[in-house]
Short mmCIF file of C-alpha atoms in Angstrom, two decimals:
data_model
loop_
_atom_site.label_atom_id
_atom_site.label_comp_id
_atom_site.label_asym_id
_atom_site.label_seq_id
_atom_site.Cartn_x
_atom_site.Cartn_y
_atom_site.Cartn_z
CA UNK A 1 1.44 -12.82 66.07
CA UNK A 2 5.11 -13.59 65.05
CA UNK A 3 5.95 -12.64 61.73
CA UNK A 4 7.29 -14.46 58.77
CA UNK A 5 10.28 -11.83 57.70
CA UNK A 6 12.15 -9.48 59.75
CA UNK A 7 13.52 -5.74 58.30
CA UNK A 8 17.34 -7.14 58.05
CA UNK A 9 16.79 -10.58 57.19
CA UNK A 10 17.49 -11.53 53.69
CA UNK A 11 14.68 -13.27 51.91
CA UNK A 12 14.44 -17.46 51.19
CA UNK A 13 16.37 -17.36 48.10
CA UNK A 14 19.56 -15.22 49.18
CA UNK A 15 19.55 -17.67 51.97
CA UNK A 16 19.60 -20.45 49.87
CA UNK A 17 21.91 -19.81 47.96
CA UNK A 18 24.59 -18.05 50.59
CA UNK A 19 24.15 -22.30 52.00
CA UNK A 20 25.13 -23.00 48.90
CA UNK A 21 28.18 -21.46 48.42
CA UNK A 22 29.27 -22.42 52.39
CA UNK A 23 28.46 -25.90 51.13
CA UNK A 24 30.55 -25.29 47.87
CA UNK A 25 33.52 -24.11 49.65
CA UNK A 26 33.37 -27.35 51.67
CA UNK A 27 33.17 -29.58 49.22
CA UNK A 28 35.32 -27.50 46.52
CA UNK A 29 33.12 -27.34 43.83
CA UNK A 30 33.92 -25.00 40.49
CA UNK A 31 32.34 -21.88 39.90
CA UNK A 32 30.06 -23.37 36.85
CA UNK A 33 28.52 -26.11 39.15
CA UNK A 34 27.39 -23.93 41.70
CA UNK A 35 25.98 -21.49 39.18
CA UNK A 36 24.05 -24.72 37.66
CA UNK A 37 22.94 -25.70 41.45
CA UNK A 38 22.06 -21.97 42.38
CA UNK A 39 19.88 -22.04 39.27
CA UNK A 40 16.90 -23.38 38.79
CA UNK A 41 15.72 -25.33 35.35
CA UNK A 42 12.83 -24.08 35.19
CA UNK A 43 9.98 -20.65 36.63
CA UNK A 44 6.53 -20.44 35.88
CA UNK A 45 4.45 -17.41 36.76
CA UNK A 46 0.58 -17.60 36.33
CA UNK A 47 -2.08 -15.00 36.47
CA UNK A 48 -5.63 -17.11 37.33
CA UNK A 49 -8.56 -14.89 36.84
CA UNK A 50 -11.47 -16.28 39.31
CA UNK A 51 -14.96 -15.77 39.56
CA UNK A 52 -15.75 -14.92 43.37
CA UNK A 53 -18.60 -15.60 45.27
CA UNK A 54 -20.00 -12.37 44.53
CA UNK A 55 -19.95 -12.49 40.92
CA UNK A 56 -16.51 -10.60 40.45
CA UNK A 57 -13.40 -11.47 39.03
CA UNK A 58 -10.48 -11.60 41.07
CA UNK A 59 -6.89 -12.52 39.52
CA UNK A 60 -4.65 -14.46 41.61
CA UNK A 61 -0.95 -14.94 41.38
CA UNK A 62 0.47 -18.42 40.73
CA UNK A 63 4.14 -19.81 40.99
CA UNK A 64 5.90 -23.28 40.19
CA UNK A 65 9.08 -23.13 40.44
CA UNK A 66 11.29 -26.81 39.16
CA UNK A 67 14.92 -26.38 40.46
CA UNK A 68 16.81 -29.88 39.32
CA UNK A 69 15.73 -32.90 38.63
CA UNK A 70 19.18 -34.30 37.94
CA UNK A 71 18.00 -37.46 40.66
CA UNK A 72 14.30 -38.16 39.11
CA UNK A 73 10.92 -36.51 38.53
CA UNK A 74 10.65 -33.06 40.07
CA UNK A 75 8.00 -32.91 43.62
CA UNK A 76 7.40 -30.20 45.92
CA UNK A 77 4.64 -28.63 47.78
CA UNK A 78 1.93 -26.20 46.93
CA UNK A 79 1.52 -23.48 49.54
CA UNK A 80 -1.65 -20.79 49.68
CA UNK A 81 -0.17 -18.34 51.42
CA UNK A 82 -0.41 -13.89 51.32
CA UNK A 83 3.40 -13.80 51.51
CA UNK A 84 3.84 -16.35 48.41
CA UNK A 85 6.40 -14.55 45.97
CA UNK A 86 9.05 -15.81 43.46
CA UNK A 87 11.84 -15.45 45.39
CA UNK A 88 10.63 -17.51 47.78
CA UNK A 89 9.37 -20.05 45.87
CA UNK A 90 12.44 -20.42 44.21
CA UNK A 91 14.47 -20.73 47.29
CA UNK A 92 11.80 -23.23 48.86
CA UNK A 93 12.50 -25.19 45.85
CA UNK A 94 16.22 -25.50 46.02
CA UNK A 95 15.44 -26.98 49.55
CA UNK A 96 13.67 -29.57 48.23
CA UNK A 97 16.02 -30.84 45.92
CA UNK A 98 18.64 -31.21 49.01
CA UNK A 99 16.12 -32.30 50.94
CA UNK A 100 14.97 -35.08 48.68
CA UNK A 101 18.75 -36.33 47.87
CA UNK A 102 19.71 -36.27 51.25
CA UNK A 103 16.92 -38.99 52.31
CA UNK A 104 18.14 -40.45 49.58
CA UNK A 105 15.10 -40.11 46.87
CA UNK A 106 14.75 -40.52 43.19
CA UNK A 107 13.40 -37.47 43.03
CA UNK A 108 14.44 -33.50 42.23
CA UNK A 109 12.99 -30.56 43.91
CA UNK A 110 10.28 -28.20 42.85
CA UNK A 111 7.89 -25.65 45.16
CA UNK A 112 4.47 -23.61 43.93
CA UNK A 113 1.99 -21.91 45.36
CA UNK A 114 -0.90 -19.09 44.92
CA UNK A 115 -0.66 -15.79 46.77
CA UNK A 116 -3.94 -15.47 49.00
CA UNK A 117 -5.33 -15.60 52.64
CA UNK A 118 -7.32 -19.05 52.37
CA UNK A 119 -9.10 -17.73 55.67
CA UNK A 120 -10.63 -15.09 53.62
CA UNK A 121 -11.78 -17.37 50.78
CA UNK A 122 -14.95 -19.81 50.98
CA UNK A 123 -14.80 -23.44 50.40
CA UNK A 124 -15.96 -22.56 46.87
CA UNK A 125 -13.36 -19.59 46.19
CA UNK A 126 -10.39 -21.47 47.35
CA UNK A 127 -11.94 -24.78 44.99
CA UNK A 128 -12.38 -22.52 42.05
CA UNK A 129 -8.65 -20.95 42.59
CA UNK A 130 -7.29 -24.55 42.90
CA UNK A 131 -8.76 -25.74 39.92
CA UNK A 132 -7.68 -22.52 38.16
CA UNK A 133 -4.07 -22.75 39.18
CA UNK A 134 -3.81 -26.58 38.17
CA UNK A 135 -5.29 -25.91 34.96
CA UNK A 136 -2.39 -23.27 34.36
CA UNK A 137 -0.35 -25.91 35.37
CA UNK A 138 -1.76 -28.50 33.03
CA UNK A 139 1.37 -28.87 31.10
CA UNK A 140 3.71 -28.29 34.17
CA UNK A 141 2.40 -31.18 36.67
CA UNK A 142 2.75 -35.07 35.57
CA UNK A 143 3.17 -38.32 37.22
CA UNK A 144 6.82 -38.73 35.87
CA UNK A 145 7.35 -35.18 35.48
CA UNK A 146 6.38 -33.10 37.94
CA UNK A 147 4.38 -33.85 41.39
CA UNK A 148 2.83 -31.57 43.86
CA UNK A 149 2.41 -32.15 47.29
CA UNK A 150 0.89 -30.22 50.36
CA UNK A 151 2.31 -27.55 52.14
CA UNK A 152 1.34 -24.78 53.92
CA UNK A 153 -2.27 -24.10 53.99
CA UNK A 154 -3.25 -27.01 51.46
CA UNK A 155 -3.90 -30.67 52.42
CA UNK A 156 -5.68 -33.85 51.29
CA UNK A 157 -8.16 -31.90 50.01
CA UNK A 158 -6.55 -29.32 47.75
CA UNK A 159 -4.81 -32.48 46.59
CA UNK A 160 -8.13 -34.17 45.65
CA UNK A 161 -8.86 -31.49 43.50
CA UNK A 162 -5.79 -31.19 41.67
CA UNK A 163 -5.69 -34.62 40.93
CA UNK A 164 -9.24 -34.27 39.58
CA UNK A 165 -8.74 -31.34 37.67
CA UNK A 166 -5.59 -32.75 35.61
CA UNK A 167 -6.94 -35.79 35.02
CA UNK A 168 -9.97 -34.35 33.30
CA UNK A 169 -8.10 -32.02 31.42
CA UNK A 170 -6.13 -34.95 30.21
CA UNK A 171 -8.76 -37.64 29.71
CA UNK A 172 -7.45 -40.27 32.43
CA UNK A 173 -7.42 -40.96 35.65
CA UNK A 174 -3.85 -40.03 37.15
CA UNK A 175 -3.58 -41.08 41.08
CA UNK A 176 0.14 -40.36 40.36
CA UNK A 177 0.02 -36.48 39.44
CA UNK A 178 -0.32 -35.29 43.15
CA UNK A 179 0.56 -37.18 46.57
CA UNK A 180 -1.36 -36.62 49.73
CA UNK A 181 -4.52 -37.08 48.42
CA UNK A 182 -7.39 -38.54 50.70
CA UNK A 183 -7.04 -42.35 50.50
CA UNK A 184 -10.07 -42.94 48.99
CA UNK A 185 -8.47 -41.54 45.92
CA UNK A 186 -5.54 -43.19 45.97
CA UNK A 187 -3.83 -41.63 48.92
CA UNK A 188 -1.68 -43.14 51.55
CA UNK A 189 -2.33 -44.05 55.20
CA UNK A 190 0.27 -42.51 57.43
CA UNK A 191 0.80 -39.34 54.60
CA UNK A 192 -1.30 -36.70 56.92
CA UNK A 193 0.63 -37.53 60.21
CA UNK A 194 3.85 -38.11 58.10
CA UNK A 195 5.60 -34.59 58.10
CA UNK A 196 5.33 -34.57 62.29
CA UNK A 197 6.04 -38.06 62.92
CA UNK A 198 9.37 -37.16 60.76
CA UNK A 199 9.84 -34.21 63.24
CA UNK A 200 9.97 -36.87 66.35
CA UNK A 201 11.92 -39.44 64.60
CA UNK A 202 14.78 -37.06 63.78
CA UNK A 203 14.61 -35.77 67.25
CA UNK A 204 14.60 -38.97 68.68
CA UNK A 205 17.66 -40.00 66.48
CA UNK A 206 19.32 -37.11 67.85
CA UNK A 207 18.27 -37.86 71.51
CA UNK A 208 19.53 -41.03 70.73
CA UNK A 209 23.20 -39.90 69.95
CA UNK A 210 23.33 -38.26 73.02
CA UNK A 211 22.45 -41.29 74.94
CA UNK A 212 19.36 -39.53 76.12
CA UNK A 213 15.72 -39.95 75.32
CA UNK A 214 12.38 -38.52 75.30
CA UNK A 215 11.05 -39.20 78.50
CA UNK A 216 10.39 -36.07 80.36
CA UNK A 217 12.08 -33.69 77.50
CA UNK A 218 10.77 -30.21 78.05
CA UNK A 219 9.55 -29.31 74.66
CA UNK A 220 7.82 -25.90 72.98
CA UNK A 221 6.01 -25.84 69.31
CA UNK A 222 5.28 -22.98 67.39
CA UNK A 223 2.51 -23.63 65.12
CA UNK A 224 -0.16 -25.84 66.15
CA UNK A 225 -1.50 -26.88 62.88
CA UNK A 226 -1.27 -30.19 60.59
CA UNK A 227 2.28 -29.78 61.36
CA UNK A 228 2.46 -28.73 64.99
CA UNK A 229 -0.85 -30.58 66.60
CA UNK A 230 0.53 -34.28 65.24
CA UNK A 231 4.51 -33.28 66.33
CA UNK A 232 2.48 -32.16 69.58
CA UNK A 233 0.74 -35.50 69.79
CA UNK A 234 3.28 -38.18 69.05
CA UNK A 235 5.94 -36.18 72.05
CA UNK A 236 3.48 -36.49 74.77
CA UNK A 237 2.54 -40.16 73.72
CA UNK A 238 6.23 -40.81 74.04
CA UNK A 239 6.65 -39.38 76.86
CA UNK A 240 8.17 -35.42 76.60
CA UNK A 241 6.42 -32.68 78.09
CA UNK A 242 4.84 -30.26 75.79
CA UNK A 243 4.50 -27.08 77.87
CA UNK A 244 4.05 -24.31 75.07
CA UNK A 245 1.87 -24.35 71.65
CA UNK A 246 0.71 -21.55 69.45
CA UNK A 247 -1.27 -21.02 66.43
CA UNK A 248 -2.02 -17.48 64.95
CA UNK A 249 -4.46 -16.72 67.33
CA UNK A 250 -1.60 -16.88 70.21
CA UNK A 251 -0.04 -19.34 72.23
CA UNK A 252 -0.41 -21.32 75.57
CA UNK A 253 2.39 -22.37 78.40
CA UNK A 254 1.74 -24.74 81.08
CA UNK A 255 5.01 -24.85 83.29
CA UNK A 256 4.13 -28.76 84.06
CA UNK A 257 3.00 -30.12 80.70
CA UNK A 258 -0.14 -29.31 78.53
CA UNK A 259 -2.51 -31.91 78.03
CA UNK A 260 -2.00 -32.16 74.76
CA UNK A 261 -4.94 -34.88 74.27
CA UNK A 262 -7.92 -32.39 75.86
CA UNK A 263 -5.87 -29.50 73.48
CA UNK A 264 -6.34 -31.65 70.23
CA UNK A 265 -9.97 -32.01 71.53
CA UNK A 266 -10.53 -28.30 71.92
CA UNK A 267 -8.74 -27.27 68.50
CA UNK A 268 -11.11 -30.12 66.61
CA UNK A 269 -14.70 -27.76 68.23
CA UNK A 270 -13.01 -24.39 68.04
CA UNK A 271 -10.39 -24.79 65.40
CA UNK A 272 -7.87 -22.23 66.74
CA UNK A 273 -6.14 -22.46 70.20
CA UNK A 274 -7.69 -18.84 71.81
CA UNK A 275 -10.07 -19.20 74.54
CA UNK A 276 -8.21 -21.94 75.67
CA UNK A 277 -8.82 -22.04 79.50
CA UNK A 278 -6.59 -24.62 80.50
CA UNK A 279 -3.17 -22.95 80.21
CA UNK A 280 -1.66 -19.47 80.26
CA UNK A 281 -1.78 -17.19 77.36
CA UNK A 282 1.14 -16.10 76.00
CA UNK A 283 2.19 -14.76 72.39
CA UNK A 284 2.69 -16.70 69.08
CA UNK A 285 6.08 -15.07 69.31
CA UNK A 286 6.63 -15.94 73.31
CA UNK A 287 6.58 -19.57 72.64
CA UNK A 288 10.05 -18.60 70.93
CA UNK A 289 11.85 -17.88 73.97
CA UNK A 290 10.73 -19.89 76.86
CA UNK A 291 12.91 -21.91 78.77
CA UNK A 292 12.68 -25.65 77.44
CA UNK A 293 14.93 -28.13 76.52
CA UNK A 294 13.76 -28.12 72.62
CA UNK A 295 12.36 -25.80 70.32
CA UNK A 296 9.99 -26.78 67.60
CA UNK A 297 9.42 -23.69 64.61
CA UNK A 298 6.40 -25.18 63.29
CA UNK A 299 4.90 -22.45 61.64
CA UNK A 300 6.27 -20.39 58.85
CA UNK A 301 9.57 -18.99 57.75
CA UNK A 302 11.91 -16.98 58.99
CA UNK A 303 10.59 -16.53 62.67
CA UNK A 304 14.20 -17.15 64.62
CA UNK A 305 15.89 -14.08 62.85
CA UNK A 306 18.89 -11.63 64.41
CA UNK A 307 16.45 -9.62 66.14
CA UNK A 308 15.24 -12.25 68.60
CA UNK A 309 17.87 -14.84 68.17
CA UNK A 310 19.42 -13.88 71.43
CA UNK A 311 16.59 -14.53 73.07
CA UNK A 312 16.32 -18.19 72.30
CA UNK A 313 16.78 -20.39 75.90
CA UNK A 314 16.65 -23.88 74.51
CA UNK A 315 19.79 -25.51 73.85
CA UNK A 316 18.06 -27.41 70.87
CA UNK A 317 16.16 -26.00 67.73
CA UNK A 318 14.45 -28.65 65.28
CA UNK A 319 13.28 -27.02 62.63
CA UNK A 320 9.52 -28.50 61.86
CA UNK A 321 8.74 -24.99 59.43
CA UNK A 322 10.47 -24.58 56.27
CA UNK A 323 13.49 -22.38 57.00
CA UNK A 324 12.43 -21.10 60.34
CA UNK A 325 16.13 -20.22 61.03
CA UNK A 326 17.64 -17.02 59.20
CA UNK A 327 20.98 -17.56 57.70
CA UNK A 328 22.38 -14.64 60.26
CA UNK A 329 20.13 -16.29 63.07
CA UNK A 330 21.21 -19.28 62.11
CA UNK A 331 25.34 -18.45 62.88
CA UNK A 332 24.01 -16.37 66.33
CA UNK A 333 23.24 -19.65 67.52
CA UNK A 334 25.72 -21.57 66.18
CA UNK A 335 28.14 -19.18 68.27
CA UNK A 336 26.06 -19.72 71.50
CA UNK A 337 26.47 -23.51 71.11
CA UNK A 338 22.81 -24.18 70.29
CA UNK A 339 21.96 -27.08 68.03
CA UNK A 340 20.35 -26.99 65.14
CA UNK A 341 18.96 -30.00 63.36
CA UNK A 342 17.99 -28.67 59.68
CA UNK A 343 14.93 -28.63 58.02
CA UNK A 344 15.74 -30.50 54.79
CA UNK A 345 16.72 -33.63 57.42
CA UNK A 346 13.54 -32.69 60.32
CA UNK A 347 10.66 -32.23 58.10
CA UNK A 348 12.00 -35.05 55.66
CA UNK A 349 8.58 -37.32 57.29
CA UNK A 350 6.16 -35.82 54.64
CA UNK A 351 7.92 -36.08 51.53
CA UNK A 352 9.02 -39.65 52.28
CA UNK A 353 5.88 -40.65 53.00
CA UNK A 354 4.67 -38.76 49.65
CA UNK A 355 7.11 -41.02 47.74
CA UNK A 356 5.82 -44.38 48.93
CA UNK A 357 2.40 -43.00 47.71
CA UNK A 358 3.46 -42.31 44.42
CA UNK A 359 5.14 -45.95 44.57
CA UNK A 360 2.27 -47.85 45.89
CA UNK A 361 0.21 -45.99 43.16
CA UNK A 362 2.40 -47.16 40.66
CA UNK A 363 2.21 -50.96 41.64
CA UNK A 364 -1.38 -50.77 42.35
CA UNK A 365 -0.18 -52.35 46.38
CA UNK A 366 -0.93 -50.65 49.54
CA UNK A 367 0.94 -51.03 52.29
CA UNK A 368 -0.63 -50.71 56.04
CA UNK A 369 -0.35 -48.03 58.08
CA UNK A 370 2.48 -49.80 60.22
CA UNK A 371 4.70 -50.87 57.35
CA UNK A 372 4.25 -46.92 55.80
CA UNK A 373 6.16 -45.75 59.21
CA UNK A 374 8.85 -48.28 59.88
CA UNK A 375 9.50 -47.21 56.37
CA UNK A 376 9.58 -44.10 57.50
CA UNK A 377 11.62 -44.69 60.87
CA UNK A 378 14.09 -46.74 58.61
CA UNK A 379 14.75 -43.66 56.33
CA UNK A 380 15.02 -41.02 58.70
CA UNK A 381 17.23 -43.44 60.55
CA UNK A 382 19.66 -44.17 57.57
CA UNK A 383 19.74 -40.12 56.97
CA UNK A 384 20.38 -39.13 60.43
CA UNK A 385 23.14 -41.49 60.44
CA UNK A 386 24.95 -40.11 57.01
CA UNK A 387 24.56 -36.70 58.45
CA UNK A 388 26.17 -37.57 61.52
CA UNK A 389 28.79 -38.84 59.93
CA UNK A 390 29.90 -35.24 58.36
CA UNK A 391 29.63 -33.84 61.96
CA UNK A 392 32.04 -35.71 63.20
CA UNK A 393 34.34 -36.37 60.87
CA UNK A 394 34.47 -32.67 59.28
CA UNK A 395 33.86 -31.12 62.86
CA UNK A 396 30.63 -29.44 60.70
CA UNK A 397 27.59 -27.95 61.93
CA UNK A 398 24.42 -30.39 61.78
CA UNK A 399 23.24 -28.23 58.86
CA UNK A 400 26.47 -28.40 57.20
CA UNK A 401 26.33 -31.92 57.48
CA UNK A 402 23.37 -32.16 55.89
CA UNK A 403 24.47 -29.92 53.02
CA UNK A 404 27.86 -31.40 52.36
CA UNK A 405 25.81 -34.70 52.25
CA UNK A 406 22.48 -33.93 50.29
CA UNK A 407 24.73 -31.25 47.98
CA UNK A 408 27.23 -33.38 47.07
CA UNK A 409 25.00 -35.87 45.89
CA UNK A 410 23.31 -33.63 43.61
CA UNK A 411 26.86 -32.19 42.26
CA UNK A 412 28.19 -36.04 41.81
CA UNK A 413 25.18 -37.24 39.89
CA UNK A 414 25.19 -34.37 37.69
CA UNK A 415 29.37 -34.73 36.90
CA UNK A 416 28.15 -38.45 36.25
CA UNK A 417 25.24 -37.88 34.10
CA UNK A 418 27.19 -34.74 32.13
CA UNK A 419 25.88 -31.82 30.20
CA UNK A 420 23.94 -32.46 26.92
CA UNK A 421 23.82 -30.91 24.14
#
């Protein structure tokens, strides 16, 4: 199993904030706005005690972390997660703001999360730690304030519940305190496919640059989860050949194309890829290096690092994960010509999607399934295209050009909006 850090990498928020300054350099920005970028407005740490299964009493650390909101109401997953921490957090957060202003959303950035293994939790434990955690929260979350969202390890579900929670602990019901929620409470058709579909539309974009297409594309994932399985799904549908997938339990390579259709059919009986008889077995980790003509980190952090960077064959890396890419890793390639399309543009899909929610919630108006993803297409589309832009007029990197962009928003709203008192 690949893991999420590596002994010389430097941890989410150094990263973060060594993009930064790159970024700030670029676009020549003062010493006292990048110190009010690099900070965040706002940390909360929690300390939920929880009554287990067994009768005991477990405490479990708790995180929200609200890093600007110069652009509108802070939003931001919640991730379960054993290698949840602060720093991270805080770094994930900062993401989210760029990520949100580059797509070009009212909205500022903001990450949480409890530090557990969900897998070793019941249905009960992880409710009771949900509802915990949100109740901590209870002056932290709010529709105009402050909205989760899912993220690793939480979904619909975990959603449902927060949703639930707040609004009894506030008397109303509140639709608007948490997106991707189940849509009989309010949620969104499109919103659990939204974060993968994202992954192929940037791609495609991309593809579409370089006068080439899917059809045929030679493609690897790493993860195979609510993430990976749907990223998995929409390539072969359009016609790329998915010959590696992995989950935690290890991965699979077909040299000729998995059939991804009879693999989401397997994974829905035995929920995890192993046993898998269908395909080679390989490592979580292999699915890293094989040849391909695109590599999709769908998993966690931190897994293309300057250990194994080297060892990376495909000539394009779209980063599905959260910061998948080390900022070392992340120049290795850059010198070996390998293209990188970001994370804050690639796994834009599911916080998108999250915001029409929160808008169709608002109006009371749903919108079908087909108008949520030309939406969708439309923004991607219009971001790919601004990003692009900096590429080749600034000779950047296609990180950099989402930086300079999403960055530079950020910076000119808050020169606009100035400092009070």
């Amino acid at each position: 199993m690949a893991t999420e850090t590596h002994p010389v990498a430097i941890n989410q928020l150094e990263k973060a904030l060594l993009q930064l300054e790159k970024c700030g350099d670029l676009l020549g920005l003062d010493r006292g706005m990048r110190d009010r970028l690099g900070t965040p407005d706002k940390v909360v740490h929690t300390h939920s005690p929880v009554r287990m299964d067994d009768g005991a009493i477990r405490m479990f650390p708790g995180y929200r972390v609200q890093h600007n909101n110069i652009l509108g109401p802070y939003t931001g997953g919640i991730r379960f997660h054993p290698t949840v921490d602060i720093d991270r957090i805080t770094g994930l957060a900062m993401l989210m703001t760029w990520q949100c202003s580059l797509v070009g959303l009212p909205y500022g950035g903001a990450k949480g999360g409890v530090t557990l293994d969900p897998h070793q939790l019941s249905t009960r434990e992880l409710e009771r730690v949900t509802r915990r955690y949100t109740t901590d929260m209870a002056q932290v979350f709010d529709p105009h304030k402050d909205i989760p969202t899912p993220d690793v390890n939480t979904g619909p579900r975990e959603m449902a519940w927060i949703m639930d929670t707040w609004s009894n602990n506030h008397g109303y019901a509140a639709p608007g305190v948490a997106t991707g929620k189940p849509t009989a409470v309010g949620g969104t058709v499109g919103r659990a496919s939204a974060t993968g579909r994202g992954v192929v539309l940037a791609l495609e974009e991309l593809l579409k640059h370089q006068g080439r297409s899917l059809q045929g594309l030679r493609v690897a994932i790493q993860g195979f989860g609510k993430l990976g399985s749907v990223t998995a799904r929409l390539l072969h549908e359009r016609g790329a050949r998915v010959v590696a997938v992995s989950d935690l339990t290890g991965g699979l390579y077909r040299e000729d194309g998995l059939d991804v259709p009879d693999l989401l059919g397997y994974t829905k009986v035995h929920r995890f890829l192993k046993g898998y008889a269908e395909a080679t077995p390989i490592t979580e980790e292999e699915v890293l290096y094989l040849p391909c003509d695109v590599l999709i980190p769908a998993s966690l952090g931190a897994q293309i690092h300057p250990g194994n960077a080297h060892r990376v064959q495909a000539p394009i890396v779209v980063e599905g994960a959260n910061a998948p890419v080390t900022f070392e890793a992340d120049v290795l390639l850059e010198q070996r010509g390998v293209l990188v399309l970001p994370d804050i543009l690639a796994n834009a899909g599911g916080i998108i999607v999250s915001y029409f929610e929160w808008v169709q919630g608002s109006q009371q108006l749903f919108w079908t399934e087909a108008e949520v993803n030309a939406r969708l297409q439309d923004v991607m589309a219009r971001a790919f295209k601004n990003v692009v832009a900096n590429v080749e007029t600034r000779g950047l990197s296609f990180r950099m050009g989402a930086y300079v962009e999403a960055v530079g928003r950020v910076a000119n709203a808050l020169t606009l909006r100035g400092l009070y008192p």
